[in-house]
Amino acid sequence: GSVIFENVGFSYDPRHPALNGISFEIPKGKTVALVGPSGGGKSTILRLLFRFYDADTGRILIDGQDIRTVEQESLRKNIGVVPQDTVLFNDTIYYNIHYGNINASEVEVHKAAKAAQIHDRILNFPDGYETRVGERGLRLSGGEKQRVAIARTILKQPPIILLDEATSALDTTTERQIQYALAQMTQDRTTLVIAHRLSTIVNADLILCIKDGKVVEQGTHDELIRKA
Ligand code: ADP
Ligand code: ADP
């Protein structure tokens, strides 16, 4: 889905607004990176999009529809979130990846193919997915947990996926590989919104630099490099 923020204002504390009438547009199916200093408002944007909070002023539209008029349940089905600190069930990797996907029989064939791809490209644990699929989630490293969380979200195929620093526990090379694989696997079907303190996201279609609750700069990676 496309995402539009129209003059969105939001404060946790009225003395220090977190978002200052921010406006931007994310076209459907694109990969967009929200970058900028800690405290700039990136996480808040994701929280408002998911309606964890509602905006104080302005409007947020998904596919042209004000999200306050969309039922919570359908909104949450349409948006997959990969959080910063992934909490997994104390169960196997397999269970953690497929939880919530178990009754979707109509897309089983597609999903089987997708799952194979995910195993190769996202999980790709050094000592092999096959040998570790039965391991319990809590024994995984931070980076491995993040891979499981990403795999779980991709498999649900929501039109919009939000990643909040979701790859930050990985080393830079792995992080890039996963971001690249993620963008490729979801292609034009999924709108990816990735919030990250550092601008490691080189394959984004659009980079929005967020500071003091505003967009201070935007463009492609090359455009921003040329400006700098
Ligand atoms: P970023 O994700 O870019 O680091 P945030 O959206 O987390 O930025 O923060 C934006 C502003 O809102 C900061 O001033 C931050 O301190 C404040 N803030 C974020 N979360 C909360 C919260 N739960 N309660 C109060 N203030 C918050
Ligand atoms: P992020 O980089 O994801 O924004 P932060 O370090 O800003 O993370 O925030 C970590 C946690 O603390 C979050 O749950 C956020 O909501 C909360 N938080 C951030 N700033 C404040 C604040 N000024 N007052 C209260 N809680 C805050």
CSV table of C-alpha atoms and ligand atoms in Angstrom, one decimal:
chain,number,residue,atom,x,y,z
A,1,GLY,CA,0.0,0.0,0.0
A,2,SER,CA,1.0,3.6,-0.4
A,3,VAL,CA,1.5,5.7,2.7
A,4,ILE,CA,0.9,9.4,3.1
A,5,PHE,CA,1.7,11.5,6.1
A,6,GLU,CA,-0.1,14.9,5.9
A,7,ASN,CA,1.1,17.6,8.4
A,8,VAL,CA,1.3,15.0,11.1
A,9,GLY,CA,2.0,16.3,14.6
A,10,PHE,CA,2.5,14.1,17.7
A,11,SER,CA,3.8,14.7,21.2
A,12,TYR,CA,4.5,12.4,24.1
A,13,ASP,CA,5.2,15.5,26.1
A,14,PRO,CA,3.7,18.8,24.8
A,15,ARG,CA,6.8,20.7,25.6
A,16,HIS,CA,8.9,18.6,23.1
A,17,PRO,CA,6.8,17.5,20.1
A,18,ALA,CA,8.1,14.2,18.6
A,19,LEU,CA,6.6,15.0,15.2
A,20,ASN,CA,6.3,18.6,13.9
A,21,GLY,CA,3.7,18.6,11.2
A,22,ILE,CA,5.6,16.1,9.1
A,23,SER,CA,4.5,15.4,5.5
A,24,PHE,CA,5.8,12.7,3.1
A,25,GLU,CA,4.7,10.2,0.6
A,26,ILE,CA,5.8,6.6,0.2
A,27,PRO,CA,4.7,5.1,-3.1
A,28,LYS,CA,3.2,1.6,-3.1
A,29,GLY,CA,5.7,-1.3,-3.4
A,30,LYS,CA,8.8,0.9,-2.8
A,31,THR,CA,11.5,0.4,-0.2
A,32,VAL,CA,11.9,3.5,1.9
A,33,ALA,CA,14.5,4.2,4.6
A,34,LEU,CA,13.9,6.5,7.5
A,35,VAL,CA,17.3,7.7,8.7
A,36,GLY,CA,18.6,10.3,11.0
A,37,PRO,CA,19.8,10.9,14.6
A,38,SER,CA,18.3,9.0,17.6
A,39,GLY,CA,15.3,10.9,18.9
A,40,GLY,CA,14.5,12.4,15.5
A,41,GLY,CA,11.1,10.7,15.3
A,42,LYS,CA,11.6,7.5,13.2
A,43,SER,CA,10.1,5.1,15.7
A,44,THR,CA,7.2,7.4,16.3
A,45,ILE,CA,6.4,7.5,12.6
A,46,LEU,CA,6.2,3.7,12.7
A,47,ARG,CA,4.1,3.6,15.9
A,48,LEU,CA,1.6,6.0,14.4
A,49,LEU,CA,1.4,4.0,11.2
A,50,PHE,CA,0.6,1.0,13.2
A,51,ARG,CA,-1.9,3.0,15.3
A,52,PHE,CA,0.0,2.2,18.5
A,53,TYR,CA,-0.8,5.9,19.0
A,54,ASP,CA,-3.0,8.3,17.0
A,55,ALA,CA,-1.7,11.5,15.5
A,56,ASP,CA,-2.6,14.7,17.5
A,57,THR,CA,-2.9,16.7,14.2
A,58,GLY,CA,-2.9,15.9,10.5
A,59,ARG,CA,-3.8,12.7,8.7
A,60,ILE,CA,-2.2,9.4,7.8
A,61,LEU,CA,-3.5,7.7,4.7
A,62,ILE,CA,-2.9,4.1,3.5
A,63,ASP,CA,-4.0,3.6,-0.1
A,64,GLY,CA,-5.8,6.9,0.2
A,65,GLN,CA,-7.8,5.9,3.3
A,66,ASP,CA,-7.4,7.7,6.6
A,67,ILE,CA,-6.1,5.0,9.0
A,68,ARG,CA,-8.5,6.2,11.7
A,69,THR,CA,-11.4,4.9,9.6
A,70,VAL,CA,-9.8,1.5,9.0
A,71,GLU,CA,-10.6,-1.3,11.5
A,72,GLN,CA,-7.8,-2.0,13.8
A,73,GLU,CA,-7.8,-5.7,12.9
A,74,SER,CA,-7.6,-5.1,9.1
A,75,LEU,CA,-4.9,-2.5,9.6
A,76,ARG,CA,-2.8,-4.9,11.6
A,77,LYS,CA,-3.3,-7.6,9.1
A,78,ASN,CA,-2.0,-5.3,6.4
A,79,ILE,CA,1.1,-4.2,8.2
A,80,GLY,CA,3.8,-6.5,9.3
A,81,VAL,CA,6.2,-5.2,12.0
A,82,VAL,CA,9.7,-6.5,12.7
A,83,PRO,CA,10.5,-4.9,16.0
A,84,GLN,CA,13.9,-3.8,17.3
A,85,ASP,CA,13.9,-6.3,20.1
A,86,THR,CA,12.4,-9.5,18.8
A,87,VAL,CA,10.6,-11.7,21.3
A,88,LEU,CA,10.3,-15.3,20.2
A,89,PHE,CA,8.2,-18.0,21.6
A,90,ASN,CA,10.2,-20.5,23.6
A,91,ASP,CA,9.8,-23.0,20.9
A,92,THR,CA,11.5,-24.2,17.7
A,93,ILE,CA,12.6,-21.9,14.9
A,94,TYR,CA,10.0,-23.7,12.7
A,95,TYR,CA,7.2,-22.8,15.1
A,96,ASN,CA,8.3,-19.3,15.4
A,97,ILE,CA,8.4,-18.8,11.7
A,98,HIS,CA,5.1,-20.4,10.9
A,99,TYR,CA,3.1,-19.2,13.9
A,100,GLY,CA,0.0,-17.4,12.5
A,101,ASN,CA,0.5,-18.8,9.0
A,102,ILE,CA,-0.8,-22.2,9.7
A,103,ASN,CA,-4.4,-21.9,8.3
A,104,ALA,CA,-3.5,-20.1,5.1
A,105,SER,CA,-3.9,-23.2,2.9
A,106,GLU,CA,-4.9,-21.3,-0.3
A,107,VAL,CA,-1.4,-20.0,-0.7
A,108,GLU,CA,0.4,-23.1,0.6
A,109,VAL,CA,2.2,-23.9,-2.7
A,110,HIS,CA,3.5,-20.4,-3.1
A,111,LYS,CA,4.5,-20.3,0.5
A,112,ALA,CA,6.4,-23.5,0.3
A,113,ALA,CA,8.5,-22.0,-2.5
A,114,LYS,CA,8.8,-18.8,-0.5
A,115,ALA,CA,9.8,-20.6,2.6
A,116,ALA,CA,12.6,-22.4,0.8
A,117,GLN,CA,13.8,-19.1,-0.5
A,118,ILE,CA,13.6,-17.6,3.0
A,119,HIS,CA,15.6,-20.5,4.5
A,120,ASP,CA,18.3,-19.9,1.9
A,121,ARG,CA,18.5,-16.2,1.9
A,122,ILE,CA,17.3,-14.9,5.3
A,123,LEU,CA,18.1,-17.6,7.8
A,124,ASN,CA,21.2,-19.0,6.3
A,125,PHE,CA,22.6,-19.8,9.7
A,126,PRO,CA,26.3,-20.7,9.4
A,127,ASP,CA,25.9,-24.3,10.5
A,128,GLY,CA,22.8,-24.9,8.5
A,129,TYR,CA,19.1,-24.3,8.9
A,130,GLU,CA,18.2,-28.0,8.6
A,131,THR,CA,20.2,-29.0,11.6
A,132,ARG,CA,18.9,-26.1,13.7
A,133,VAL,CA,15.3,-25.9,12.8
A,134,GLY,CA,14.3,-27.8,15.9
A,135,GLU,CA,16.3,-25.6,18.2
A,136,ARG,CA,14.4,-23.5,20.7
A,137,GLY,CA,14.2,-19.7,19.9
A,138,LEU,CA,15.7,-18.5,23.1
A,139,ARG,CA,19.0,-20.1,22.4
A,140,LEU,CA,19.6,-18.1,19.3
A,141,SER,CA,21.8,-15.1,19.1
A,142,GLY,CA,20.4,-11.6,18.7
A,143,GLY,CA,21.1,-11.6,15.0
A,144,GLU,CA,19.6,-15.0,14.4
A,145,LYS,CA,16.4,-14.0,16.3
A,146,GLN,CA,16.1,-11.0,14.0
A,147,ARG,CA,16.4,-13.3,11.0
A,148,VAL,CA,13.6,-15.5,12.3
A,149,ALA,CA,11.4,-12.4,12.9
A,150,ILE,CA,12.1,-11.1,9.4
A,151,ALA,CA,11.3,-14.6,7.9
A,152,ARG,CA,8.1,-14.8,9.9
A,153,THR,CA,6.9,-11.4,8.7
A,154,ILE,CA,7.8,-12.0,5.0
A,155,LEU,CA,5.9,-15.3,5.0
A,156,LYS,CA,2.7,-13.5,6.1
A,157,GLN,CA,3.1,-11.4,2.9
A,158,PRO,CA,1.5,-8.2,4.3
A,159,PRO,CA,1.3,-5.3,1.8
A,160,ILE,CA,3.4,-3.1,4.2
A,161,ILE,CA,6.4,-4.2,6.3
A,162,LEU,CA,7.9,-2.0,8.9
A,163,LEU,CA,11.4,-2.7,10.3
A,164,ASP,CA,12.5,-0.6,13.3
A,165,GLU,CA,16.3,-1.0,13.4
A,166,ALA,CA,15.4,-4.7,12.8
A,167,THR,CA,18.7,-5.5,11.3
A,168,SER,CA,20.9,-3.6,13.7
A,169,ALA,CA,22.1,-6.6,15.7
A,170,LEU,CA,23.7,-8.0,12.5
A,171,ASP,CA,27.1,-7.1,11.2
A,172,THR,CA,27.1,-4.7,8.3
A,173,THR,CA,27.7,-7.3,5.6
A,174,THR,CA,24.9,-9.5,6.8
A,175,GLU,CA,22.7,-6.5,7.4
A,176,ARG,CA,23.1,-5.4,3.7
A,177,GLN,CA,22.6,-9.0,2.4
A,178,ILE,CA,19.3,-9.3,4.4
A,179,GLN,CA,18.0,-5.8,3.4
A,180,TYR,CA,18.8,-6.7,-0.2
A,181,ALA,CA,17.2,-10.1,0.0
A,182,LEU,CA,14.2,-8.6,1.7
A,183,ALA,CA,13.7,-5.9,-1.0
A,184,GLN,CA,14.2,-8.5,-3.8
A,185,MET,CA,11.8,-11.1,-2.3
A,186,THR,CA,9.0,-8.7,-1.6
A,187,GLN,CA,9.7,-6.8,-4.9
A,188,ASP,CA,6.9,-4.4,-5.9
A,189,ARG,CA,4.2,-6.2,-3.9
A,190,THR,CA,5.3,-4.9,-0.6
A,191,THR,CA,6.0,-1.4,0.7
A,192,LEU,CA,9.0,-1.7,3.0
A,193,VAL,CA,9.7,1.0,5.6
A,194,ILE,CA,13.0,0.6,7.3
A,195,ALA,CA,14.0,2.9,10.2
A,196,HIS,CA,17.7,3.0,10.9
A,197,ARG,CA,20.0,5.3,12.8
A,198,LEU,CA,22.7,4.9,10.2
A,199,SER,CA,22.2,5.2,6.5
A,200,THR,CA,23.4,1.7,5.7
A,201,ILE,CA,20.4,1.1,3.5
A,202,VAL,CA,21.8,1.6,0.1
A,203,ASN,CA,19.2,-0.2,-1.9
A,204,ALA,CA,16.2,2.0,-0.8
A,205,ASP,CA,14.2,3.7,-3.6
A,206,LEU,CA,13.8,6.7,-1.3
A,207,ILE,CA,15.6,7.9,1.8
A,208,LEU,CA,13.9,10.3,4.2
A,209,CYS,CA,16.2,12.0,6.6
A,210,ILE,CA,14.2,12.6,9.8
A,211,LYS,CA,15.4,15.1,12.4
A,212,ASP,CA,13.5,17.0,15.1
A,213,GLY,CA,10.2,15.5,13.9
A,214,LYS,CA,10.6,16.7,10.3
A,215,VAL,CA,11.9,15.6,7.0
A,216,VAL,CA,15.0,17.6,6.6
A,217,GLU,CA,16.2,15.9,3.3
A,218,GLN,CA,14.9,13.3,0.9
A,219,GLY,CA,16.0,11.6,-2.2
A,220,THR,CA,17.7,8.5,-3.6
A,221,HIS,CA,21.0,7.4,-2.1
A,222,ASP,CA,22.9,8.9,-5.1
A,223,GLU,CA,21.0,12.2,-4.9
A,224,LEU,CA,21.8,12.6,-1.3
A,225,ILE,CA,25.5,11.8,-1.8
A,226,ARG,CA,25.6,14.4,-4.6
A,227,LYS,CA,24.1,17.0,-2.3
A,228,ALA,CA,26.4,16.2,0.6
B,1,ADP,P1,14.0,7.8,16.8
B,1,ADP,O1,13.2,6.6,16.5
B,1,ADP,O2,14.4,8.6,15.6
B,1,ADP,O3,15.2,7.6,17.7
B,1,ADP,P2,11.7,8.5,18.5
B,1,ADP,O4,10.5,8.5,17.6
B,1,ADP,O5,12.0,7.3,19.3
B,1,ADP,O6,13.0,8.8,17.6
B,1,ADP,O7,11.7,9.7,19.4
B,1,ADP,C1,11.2,11.0,19.0
B,1,ADP,C2,11.1,11.9,20.3
B,1,ADP,O8,10.1,11.4,21.1
B,1,ADP,C3,12.4,11.9,21.2
B,1,ADP,O9,12.5,13.2,21.7
B,1,ADP,C4,12.1,10.8,22.2
B,1,ADP,O10,12.8,11.1,23.4
B,1,ADP,C5,10.6,11.0,22.4
B,1,ADP,N1,10.0,9.7,22.7
B,1,ADP,C6,10.0,8.5,22.0
B,1,ADP,N2,9.3,7.6,22.6
B,1,ADP,C7,8.8,8.1,23.8
B,1,ADP,C8,8.0,7.6,24.8
B,1,ADP,N3,7.5,6.4,24.8
B,1,ADP,N4,7.7,8.5,25.8
B,1,ADP,C9,8.1,9.8,25.8
B,1,ADP,N5,8.9,10.3,24.8
B,1,ADP,C10,9.2,9.5,23.8
B,2,ADP,P1,14.5,4.1,19.4
B,2,ADP,O1,15.9,4.3,18.9
B,2,ADP,O2,13.9,2.9,18.9
B,2,ADP,O3,13.7,5.4,19.3
B,2,ADP,P2,14.9,4.9,22.1
B,2,ADP,O4,16.3,4.5,22.7
B,2,ADP,O5,14.6,6.3,21.7
B,2,ADP,O6,14.7,3.8,21.0
B,2,ADP,O7,13.8,4.4,23.2
B,2,ADP,C1,13.8,3.2,23.8
B,2,ADP,C2,12.5,3.1,24.6
B,2,ADP,O8,12.3,4.2,25.5
B,2,ADP,C3,11.3,3.1,23.7
B,2,ADP,O9,10.3,2.2,24.2
B,2,ADP,C4,10.8,4.5,23.7
B,2,ADP,O10,9.4,4.5,23.6
B,2,ADP,C5,11.2,4.9,25.2
B,2,ADP,N1,11.5,6.4,25.2
B,2,ADP,C6,12.3,7.0,24.4
B,2,ADP,N2,12.4,8.3,24.8
B,2,ADP,C7,11.7,8.4,25.9
B,2,ADP,C8,11.4,9.5,26.8
B,2,ADP,N3,11.8,10.7,26.6
B,2,ADP,N4,10.6,9.3,27.8
B,2,ADP,C9,10.1,8.0,28.0
B,2,ADP,N5,10.3,7.0,27.2
B,2,ADP,C10,11.1,7.2,26.2
